[in-house]
Short mmCIF file of C-alpha atoms and ligand atoms in Angstrom, two decimals:
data_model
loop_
_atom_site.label_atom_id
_atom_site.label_comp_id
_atom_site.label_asym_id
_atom_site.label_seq_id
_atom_site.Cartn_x
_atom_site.Cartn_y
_atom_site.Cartn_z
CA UNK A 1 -16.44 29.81 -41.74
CA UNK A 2 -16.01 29.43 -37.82
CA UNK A 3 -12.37 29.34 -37.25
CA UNK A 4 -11.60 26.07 -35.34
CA UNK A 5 -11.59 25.48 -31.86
CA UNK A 6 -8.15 26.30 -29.66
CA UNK A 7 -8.80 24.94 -26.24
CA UNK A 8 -9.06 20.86 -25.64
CA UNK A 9 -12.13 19.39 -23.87
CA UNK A 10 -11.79 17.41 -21.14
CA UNK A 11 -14.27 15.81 -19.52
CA UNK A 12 -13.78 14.56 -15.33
CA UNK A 13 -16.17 13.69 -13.01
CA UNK A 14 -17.99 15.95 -11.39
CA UNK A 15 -18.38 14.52 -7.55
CA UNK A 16 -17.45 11.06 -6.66
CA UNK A 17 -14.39 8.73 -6.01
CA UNK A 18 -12.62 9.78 -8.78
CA UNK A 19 -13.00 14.16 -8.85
CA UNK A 20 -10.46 14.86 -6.13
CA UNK A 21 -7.98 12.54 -7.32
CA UNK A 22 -8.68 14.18 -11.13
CA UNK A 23 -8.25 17.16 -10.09
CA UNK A 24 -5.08 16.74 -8.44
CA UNK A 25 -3.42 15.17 -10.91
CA UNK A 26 -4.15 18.00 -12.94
CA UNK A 27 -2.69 20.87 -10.72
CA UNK A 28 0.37 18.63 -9.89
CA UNK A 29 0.99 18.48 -13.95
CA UNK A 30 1.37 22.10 -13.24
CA UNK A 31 -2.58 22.65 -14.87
CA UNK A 32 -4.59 25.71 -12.64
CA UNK A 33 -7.74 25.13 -13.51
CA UNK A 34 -10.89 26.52 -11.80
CA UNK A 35 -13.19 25.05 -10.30
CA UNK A 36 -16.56 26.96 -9.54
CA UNK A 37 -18.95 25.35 -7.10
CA UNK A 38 -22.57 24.69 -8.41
CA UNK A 39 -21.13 25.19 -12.34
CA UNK A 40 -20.90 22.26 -14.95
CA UNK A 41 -17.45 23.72 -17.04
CA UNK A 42 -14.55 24.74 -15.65
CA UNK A 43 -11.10 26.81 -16.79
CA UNK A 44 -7.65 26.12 -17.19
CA UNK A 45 -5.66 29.58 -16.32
CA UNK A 46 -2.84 27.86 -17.54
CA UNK A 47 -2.81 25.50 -20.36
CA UNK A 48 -5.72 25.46 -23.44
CA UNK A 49 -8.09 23.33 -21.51
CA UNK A 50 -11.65 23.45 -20.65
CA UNK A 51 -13.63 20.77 -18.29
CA UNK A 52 -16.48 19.26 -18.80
CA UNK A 53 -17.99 18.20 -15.16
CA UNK A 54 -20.15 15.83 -15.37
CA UNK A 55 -21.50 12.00 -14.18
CA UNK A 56 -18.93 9.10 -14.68
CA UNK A 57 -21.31 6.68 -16.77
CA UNK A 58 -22.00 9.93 -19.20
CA UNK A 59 -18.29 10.91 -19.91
CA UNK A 60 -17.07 7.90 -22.46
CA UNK A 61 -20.72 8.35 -24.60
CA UNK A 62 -19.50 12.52 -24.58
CA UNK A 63 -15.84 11.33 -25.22
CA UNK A 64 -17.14 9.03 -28.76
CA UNK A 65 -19.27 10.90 -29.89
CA UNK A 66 -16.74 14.20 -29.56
CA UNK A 67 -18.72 16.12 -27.30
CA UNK A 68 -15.03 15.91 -25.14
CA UNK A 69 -12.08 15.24 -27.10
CA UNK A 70 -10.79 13.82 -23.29
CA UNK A 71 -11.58 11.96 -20.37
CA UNK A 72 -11.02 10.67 -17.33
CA UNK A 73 -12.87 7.74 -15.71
CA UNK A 74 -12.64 4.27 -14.84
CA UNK A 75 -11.51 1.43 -17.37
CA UNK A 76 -14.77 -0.33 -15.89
CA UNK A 77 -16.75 2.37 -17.26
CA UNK A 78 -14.96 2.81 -20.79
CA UNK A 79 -15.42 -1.29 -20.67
CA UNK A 80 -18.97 -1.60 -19.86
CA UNK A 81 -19.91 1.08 -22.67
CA UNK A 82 -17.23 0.85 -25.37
CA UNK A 83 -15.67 -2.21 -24.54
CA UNK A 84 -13.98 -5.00 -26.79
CA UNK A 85 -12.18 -2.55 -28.93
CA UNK A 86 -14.70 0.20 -29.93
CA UNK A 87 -12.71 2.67 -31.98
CA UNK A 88 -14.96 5.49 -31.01
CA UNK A 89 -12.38 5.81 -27.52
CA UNK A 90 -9.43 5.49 -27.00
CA UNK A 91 -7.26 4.48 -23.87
CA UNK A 92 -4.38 6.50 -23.89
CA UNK A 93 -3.33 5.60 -20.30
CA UNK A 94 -3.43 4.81 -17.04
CA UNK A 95 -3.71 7.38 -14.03
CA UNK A 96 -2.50 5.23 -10.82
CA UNK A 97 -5.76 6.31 -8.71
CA UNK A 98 -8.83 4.80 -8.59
CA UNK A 99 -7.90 0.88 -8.10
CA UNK A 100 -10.52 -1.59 -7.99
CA UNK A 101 -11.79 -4.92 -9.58
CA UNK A 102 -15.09 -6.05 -10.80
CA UNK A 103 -15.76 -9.26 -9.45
CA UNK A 104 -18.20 -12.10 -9.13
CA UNK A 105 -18.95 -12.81 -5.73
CA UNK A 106 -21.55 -15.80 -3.72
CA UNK A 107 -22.98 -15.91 -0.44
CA UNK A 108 -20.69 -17.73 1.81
CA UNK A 109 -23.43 -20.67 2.22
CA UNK A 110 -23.24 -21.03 -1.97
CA UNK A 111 -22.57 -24.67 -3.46
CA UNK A 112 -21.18 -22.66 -6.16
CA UNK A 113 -17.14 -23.15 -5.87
CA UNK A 114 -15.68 -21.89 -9.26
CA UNK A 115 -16.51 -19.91 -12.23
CA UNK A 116 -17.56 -23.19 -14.12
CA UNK A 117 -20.72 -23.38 -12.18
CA UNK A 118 -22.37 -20.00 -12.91
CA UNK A 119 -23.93 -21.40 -15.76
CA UNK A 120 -27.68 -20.92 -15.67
CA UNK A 121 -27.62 -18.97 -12.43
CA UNK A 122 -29.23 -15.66 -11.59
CA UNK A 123 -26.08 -12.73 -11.61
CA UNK A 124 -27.16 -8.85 -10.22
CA UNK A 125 -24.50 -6.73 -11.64
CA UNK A 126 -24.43 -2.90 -13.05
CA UNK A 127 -21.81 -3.99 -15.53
CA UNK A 128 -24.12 -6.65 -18.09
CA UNK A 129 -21.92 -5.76 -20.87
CA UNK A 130 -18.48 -6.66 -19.21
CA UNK A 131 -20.41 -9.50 -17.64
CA UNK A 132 -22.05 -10.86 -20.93
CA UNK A 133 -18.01 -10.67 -22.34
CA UNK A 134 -16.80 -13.07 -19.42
CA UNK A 135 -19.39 -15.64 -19.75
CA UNK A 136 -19.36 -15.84 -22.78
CA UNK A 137 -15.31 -15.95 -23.04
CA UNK A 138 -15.91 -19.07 -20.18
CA UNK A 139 -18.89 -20.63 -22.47
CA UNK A 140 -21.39 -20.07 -19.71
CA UNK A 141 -24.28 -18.64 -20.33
CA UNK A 142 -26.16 -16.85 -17.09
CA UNK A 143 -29.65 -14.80 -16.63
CA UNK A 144 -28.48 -11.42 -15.62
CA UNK A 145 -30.42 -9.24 -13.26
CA UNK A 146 -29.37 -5.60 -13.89
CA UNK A 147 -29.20 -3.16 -11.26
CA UNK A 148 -28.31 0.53 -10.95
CA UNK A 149 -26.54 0.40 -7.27
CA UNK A 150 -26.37 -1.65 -3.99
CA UNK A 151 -25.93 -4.90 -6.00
CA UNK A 152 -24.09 -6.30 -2.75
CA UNK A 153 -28.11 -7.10 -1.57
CA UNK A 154 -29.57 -9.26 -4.20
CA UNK A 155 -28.77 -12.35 -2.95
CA UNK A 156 -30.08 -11.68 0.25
CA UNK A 157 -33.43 -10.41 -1.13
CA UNK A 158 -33.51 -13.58 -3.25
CA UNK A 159 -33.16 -11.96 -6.38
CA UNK A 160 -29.63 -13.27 -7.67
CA UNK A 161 -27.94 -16.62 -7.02
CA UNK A 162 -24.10 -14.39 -7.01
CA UNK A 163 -23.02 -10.81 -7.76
CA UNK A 164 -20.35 -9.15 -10.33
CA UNK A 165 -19.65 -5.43 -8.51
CA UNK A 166 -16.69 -3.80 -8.12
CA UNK A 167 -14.62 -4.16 -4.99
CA UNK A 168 -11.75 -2.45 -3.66
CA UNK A 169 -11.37 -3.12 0.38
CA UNK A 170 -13.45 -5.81 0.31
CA UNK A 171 -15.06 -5.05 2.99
CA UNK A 172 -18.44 -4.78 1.37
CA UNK A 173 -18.58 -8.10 -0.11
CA UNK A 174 -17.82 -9.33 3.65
CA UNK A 175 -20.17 -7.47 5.23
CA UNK A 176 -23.02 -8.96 3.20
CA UNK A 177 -22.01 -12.34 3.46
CA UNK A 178 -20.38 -12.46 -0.11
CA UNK A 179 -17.40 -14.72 -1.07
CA UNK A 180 -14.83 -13.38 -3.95
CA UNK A 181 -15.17 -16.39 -6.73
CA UNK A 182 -13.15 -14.59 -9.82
CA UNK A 183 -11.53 -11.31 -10.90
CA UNK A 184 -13.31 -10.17 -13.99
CA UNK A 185 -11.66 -6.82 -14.40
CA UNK A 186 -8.78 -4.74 -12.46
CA UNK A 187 -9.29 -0.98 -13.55
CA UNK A 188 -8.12 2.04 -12.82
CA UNK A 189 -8.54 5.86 -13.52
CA UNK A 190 -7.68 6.23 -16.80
CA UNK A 191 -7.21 9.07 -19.41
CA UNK A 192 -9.26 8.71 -23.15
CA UNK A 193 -9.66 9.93 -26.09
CA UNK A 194 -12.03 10.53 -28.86
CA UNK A 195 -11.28 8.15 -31.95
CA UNK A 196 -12.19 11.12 -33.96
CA UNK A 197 -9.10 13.21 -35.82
CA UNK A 198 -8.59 16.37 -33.94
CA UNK A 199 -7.39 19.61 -35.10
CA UNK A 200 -3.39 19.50 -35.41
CA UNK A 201 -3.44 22.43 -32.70
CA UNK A 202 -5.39 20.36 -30.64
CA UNK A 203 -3.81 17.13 -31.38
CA UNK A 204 -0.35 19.26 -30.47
CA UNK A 205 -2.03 20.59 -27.22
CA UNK A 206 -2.87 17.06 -26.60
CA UNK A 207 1.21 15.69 -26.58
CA UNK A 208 1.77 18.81 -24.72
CA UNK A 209 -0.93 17.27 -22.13
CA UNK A 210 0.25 13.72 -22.39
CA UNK A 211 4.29 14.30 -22.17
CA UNK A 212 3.19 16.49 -18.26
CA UNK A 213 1.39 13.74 -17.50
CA UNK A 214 3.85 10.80 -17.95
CA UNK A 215 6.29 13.05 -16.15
CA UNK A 216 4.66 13.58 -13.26
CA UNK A 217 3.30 9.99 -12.81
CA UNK A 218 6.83 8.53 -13.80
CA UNK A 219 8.54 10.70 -11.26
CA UNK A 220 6.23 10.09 -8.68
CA UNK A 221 7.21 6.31 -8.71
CA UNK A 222 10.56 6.86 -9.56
CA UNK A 223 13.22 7.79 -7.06
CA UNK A 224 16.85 9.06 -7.53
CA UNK A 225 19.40 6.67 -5.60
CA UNK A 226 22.87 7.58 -4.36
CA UNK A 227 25.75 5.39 -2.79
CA UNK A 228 29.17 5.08 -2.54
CA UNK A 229 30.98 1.71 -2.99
CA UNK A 230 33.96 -0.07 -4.31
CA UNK A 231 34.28 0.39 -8.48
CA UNK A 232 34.77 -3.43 -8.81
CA UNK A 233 31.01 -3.69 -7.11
CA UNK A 234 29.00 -1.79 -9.85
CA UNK A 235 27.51 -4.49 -12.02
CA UNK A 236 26.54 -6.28 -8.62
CA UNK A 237 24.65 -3.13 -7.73
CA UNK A 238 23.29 -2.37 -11.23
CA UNK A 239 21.44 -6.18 -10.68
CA UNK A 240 19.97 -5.48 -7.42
CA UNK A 241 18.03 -2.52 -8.40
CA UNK A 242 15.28 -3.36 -11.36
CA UNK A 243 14.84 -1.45 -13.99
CA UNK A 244 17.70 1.34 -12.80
CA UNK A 245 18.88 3.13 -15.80
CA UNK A 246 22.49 3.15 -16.44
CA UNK A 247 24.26 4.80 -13.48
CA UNK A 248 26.69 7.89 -13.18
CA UNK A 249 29.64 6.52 -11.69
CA UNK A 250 31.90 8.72 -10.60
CA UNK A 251 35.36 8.56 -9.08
CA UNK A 252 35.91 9.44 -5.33
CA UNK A 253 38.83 12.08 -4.39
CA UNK A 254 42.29 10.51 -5.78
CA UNK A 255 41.49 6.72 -4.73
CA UNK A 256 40.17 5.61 -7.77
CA UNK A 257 39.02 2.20 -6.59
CA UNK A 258 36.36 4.21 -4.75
CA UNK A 259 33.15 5.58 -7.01
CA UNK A 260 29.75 7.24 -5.94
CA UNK A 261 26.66 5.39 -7.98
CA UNK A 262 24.05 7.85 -9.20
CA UNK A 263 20.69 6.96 -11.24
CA UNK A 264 17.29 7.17 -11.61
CA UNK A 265 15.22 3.98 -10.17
CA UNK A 266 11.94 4.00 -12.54
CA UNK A 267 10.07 1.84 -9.44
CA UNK A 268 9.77 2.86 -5.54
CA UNK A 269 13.20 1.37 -3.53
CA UNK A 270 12.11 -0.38 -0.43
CA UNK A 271 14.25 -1.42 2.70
CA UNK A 272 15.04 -4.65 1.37
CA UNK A 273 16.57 -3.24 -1.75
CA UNK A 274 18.79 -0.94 0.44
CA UNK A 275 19.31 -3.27 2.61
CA UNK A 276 20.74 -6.04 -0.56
CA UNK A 277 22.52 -2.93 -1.60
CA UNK A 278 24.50 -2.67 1.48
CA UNK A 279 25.19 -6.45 1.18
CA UNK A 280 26.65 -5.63 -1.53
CA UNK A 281 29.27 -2.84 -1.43
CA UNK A 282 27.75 0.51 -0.88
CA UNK A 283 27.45 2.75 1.81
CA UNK A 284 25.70 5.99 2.30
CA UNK A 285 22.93 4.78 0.46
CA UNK A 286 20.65 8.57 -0.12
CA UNK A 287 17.08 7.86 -1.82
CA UNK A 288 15.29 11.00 -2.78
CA UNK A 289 12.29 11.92 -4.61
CA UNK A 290 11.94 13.32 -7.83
CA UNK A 291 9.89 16.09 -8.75
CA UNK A 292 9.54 16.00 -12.44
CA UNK A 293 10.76 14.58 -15.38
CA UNK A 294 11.32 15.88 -19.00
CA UNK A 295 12.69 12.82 -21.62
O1 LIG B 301 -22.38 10.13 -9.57
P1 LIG B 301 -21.56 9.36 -10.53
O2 LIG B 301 -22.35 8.50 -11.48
O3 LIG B 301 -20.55 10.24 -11.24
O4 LIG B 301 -20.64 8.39 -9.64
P2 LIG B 301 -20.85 6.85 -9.21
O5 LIG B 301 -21.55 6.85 -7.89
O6 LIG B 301 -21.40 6.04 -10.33
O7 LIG B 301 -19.34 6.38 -9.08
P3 LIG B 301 -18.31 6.43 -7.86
O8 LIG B 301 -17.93 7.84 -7.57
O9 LIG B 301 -18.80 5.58 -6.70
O10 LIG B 301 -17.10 5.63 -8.52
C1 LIG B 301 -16.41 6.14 -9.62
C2 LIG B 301 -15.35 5.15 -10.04
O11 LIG B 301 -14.46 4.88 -8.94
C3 LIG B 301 -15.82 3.75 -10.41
O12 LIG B 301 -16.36 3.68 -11.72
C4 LIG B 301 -14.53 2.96 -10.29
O13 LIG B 301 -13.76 3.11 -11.46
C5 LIG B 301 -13.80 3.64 -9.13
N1 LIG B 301 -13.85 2.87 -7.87
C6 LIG B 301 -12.75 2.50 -7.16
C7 LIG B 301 -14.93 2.39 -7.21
C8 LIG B 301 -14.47 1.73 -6.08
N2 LIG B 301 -13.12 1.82 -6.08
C9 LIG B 301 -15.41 1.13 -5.18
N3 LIG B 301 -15.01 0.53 -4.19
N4 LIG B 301 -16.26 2.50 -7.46
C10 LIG B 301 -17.14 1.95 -6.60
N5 LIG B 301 -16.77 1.26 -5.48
C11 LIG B 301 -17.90 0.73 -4.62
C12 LIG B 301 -18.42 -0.63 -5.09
O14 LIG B 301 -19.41 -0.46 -6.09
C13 LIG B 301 -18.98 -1.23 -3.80
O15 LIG B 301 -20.26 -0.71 -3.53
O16 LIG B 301 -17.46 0.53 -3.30
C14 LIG B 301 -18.03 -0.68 -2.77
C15 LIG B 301 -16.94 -1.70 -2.53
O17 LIG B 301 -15.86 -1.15 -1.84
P4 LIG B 301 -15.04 -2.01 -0.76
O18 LIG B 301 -13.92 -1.13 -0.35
O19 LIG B 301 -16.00 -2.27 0.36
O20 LIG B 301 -14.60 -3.26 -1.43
ZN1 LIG B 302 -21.85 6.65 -12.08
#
């Protein structure tokens, strides 16, 4: 009997938008992995991981079928392959890289004015799956021309009345002429997992992986707020800032009408916020990042 595998497989991509950003993320949750040039695996030094590198559009296929018990990729990919709740993947969560939105775009000259009126028309798009979803969703019904890249060109080349590709600038669509009509999809990197049961000391390994990365995404948004201000302004203060936790007040010297406000803000504070704050009582407003966080 071949004694079970220790080491979780995770599968990133291997050179594209998203591999830098993957990578990152994985040395700031404290992961050292290494990365050899010209090889397909990699090593973490660290932590029982192993990585898969490989194409985007290959990792949620290697992620179902269990190839990987772990990815990390685009919603729009897990959506276009294993999309309206396939329980071969799971999403587990978002990464915060990676933004974009798939969306169906016309030439600027196009009668076509709302989604309503894509019925029977000719859409290019890499994504028929997610596409097929929409229209059908909408009750429209649309010949789709499927295309592997530069989908931005169709309509020029008379091939497709509109478009459904992702955007993120939009400078693309613009520079071809193209006019946003409707958001079909906002994705993001995102990190999934095989539907399959894992062994517990991979499934433990796993929690282990999860728990770093909340903490460093959650403390890379969050920020740790200081002030001073009069006790009687607290609950004014406690409003201004959303989602603040509850504070650490504490009292100032002898003078007990005074108190300094300490607390974790789970969202980024922004001029306005300190500047409300102010309005409101404190002074010596600090705002610091946060490094990590263990709940
Ligand atoms: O070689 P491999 O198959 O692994 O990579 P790929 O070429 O298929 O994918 P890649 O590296 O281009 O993108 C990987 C993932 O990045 C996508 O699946 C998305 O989840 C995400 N992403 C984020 C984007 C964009 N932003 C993006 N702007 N993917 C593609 N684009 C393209 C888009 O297709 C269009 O051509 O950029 C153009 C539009 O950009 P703007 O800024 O002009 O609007
Ligand atoms: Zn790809």
């Amino acid at each position: 009997m071949s004694t079970p595998r220790q080491r979780l497989r995770l599968a990133v991509q291997k050179s594209g938008r998203l591999s830098d950003k993957s990578r990152s993320l994985l040395t700031r949750a404290g992961m050292d992995c290494e990365w050899r040039s010209g090889r397909l695996d990699g090593r973490c030094l660290d932590f029982p991981l192993d990585l898969m590198l490989v194409r985007d559009d290959d990792i949620p296929q290697y992620v179902a079928e269990g190839v990987c018990d772990l990815g990390i990729v685009g919603r729009n990919v897990v959506e276009e392959h294993f999309g309206g709740g396939d329980e071969r993947i799971q999403v587990l969560r978002p990464l915060g890289f990676g933004h974009c939105r798939l969306s169906v775009a016309v030439p600027e000259r196009s009668g076509v004015r709302q989604v309503a009126e894509l019925g029977g028309t000719r859409i290019a798009t890499s994504y028929p799956n997610i596409v097929k979803r929409y229209l059908a969703a909408q009750g429209l019904s649309a010949h789709l021309v499927e295309m592997a890249g530069s989908v931005e060109i169709a309509p020029a080349l008379g091939v497709a009345d509109a478009v459904c590709d992702l955007v993120s600038t939009g400078s693309t669509l613009d520079s071809n002429g193209l006019r946003e009509l409707a958001v079909v999809l906002r994705s993001e990197a995102v990190l999934v997992r095989t539907g399959r049961s894992l062994d517990p000391v991979l499934e433990s390994h796993l929690a282990r992986l999860q728990a770093r990365l909340s903490g460093v995404l959650r403390a890379e948004q969050a920020k740790y707020i200081m002030m001073n201000a009069p006790a009687e302004a607290v609950d004014r203060l406690r409003g201004i800032i959303p989602g603040m936790e509850e504070p650490t007040v504490i009292p100032l010297g002898t003078d007990r009408r005074r108190v300094a406000v300490h607390a974790v803000a789970p969202e980024p504070i922004f001029w306005e916020t300190m500047e409300r704050l102010k309005e409101a009582g404190a002074s010596s407003i600090l705002v610091v990042p946060i490094e990590k966080i263990i709940e």
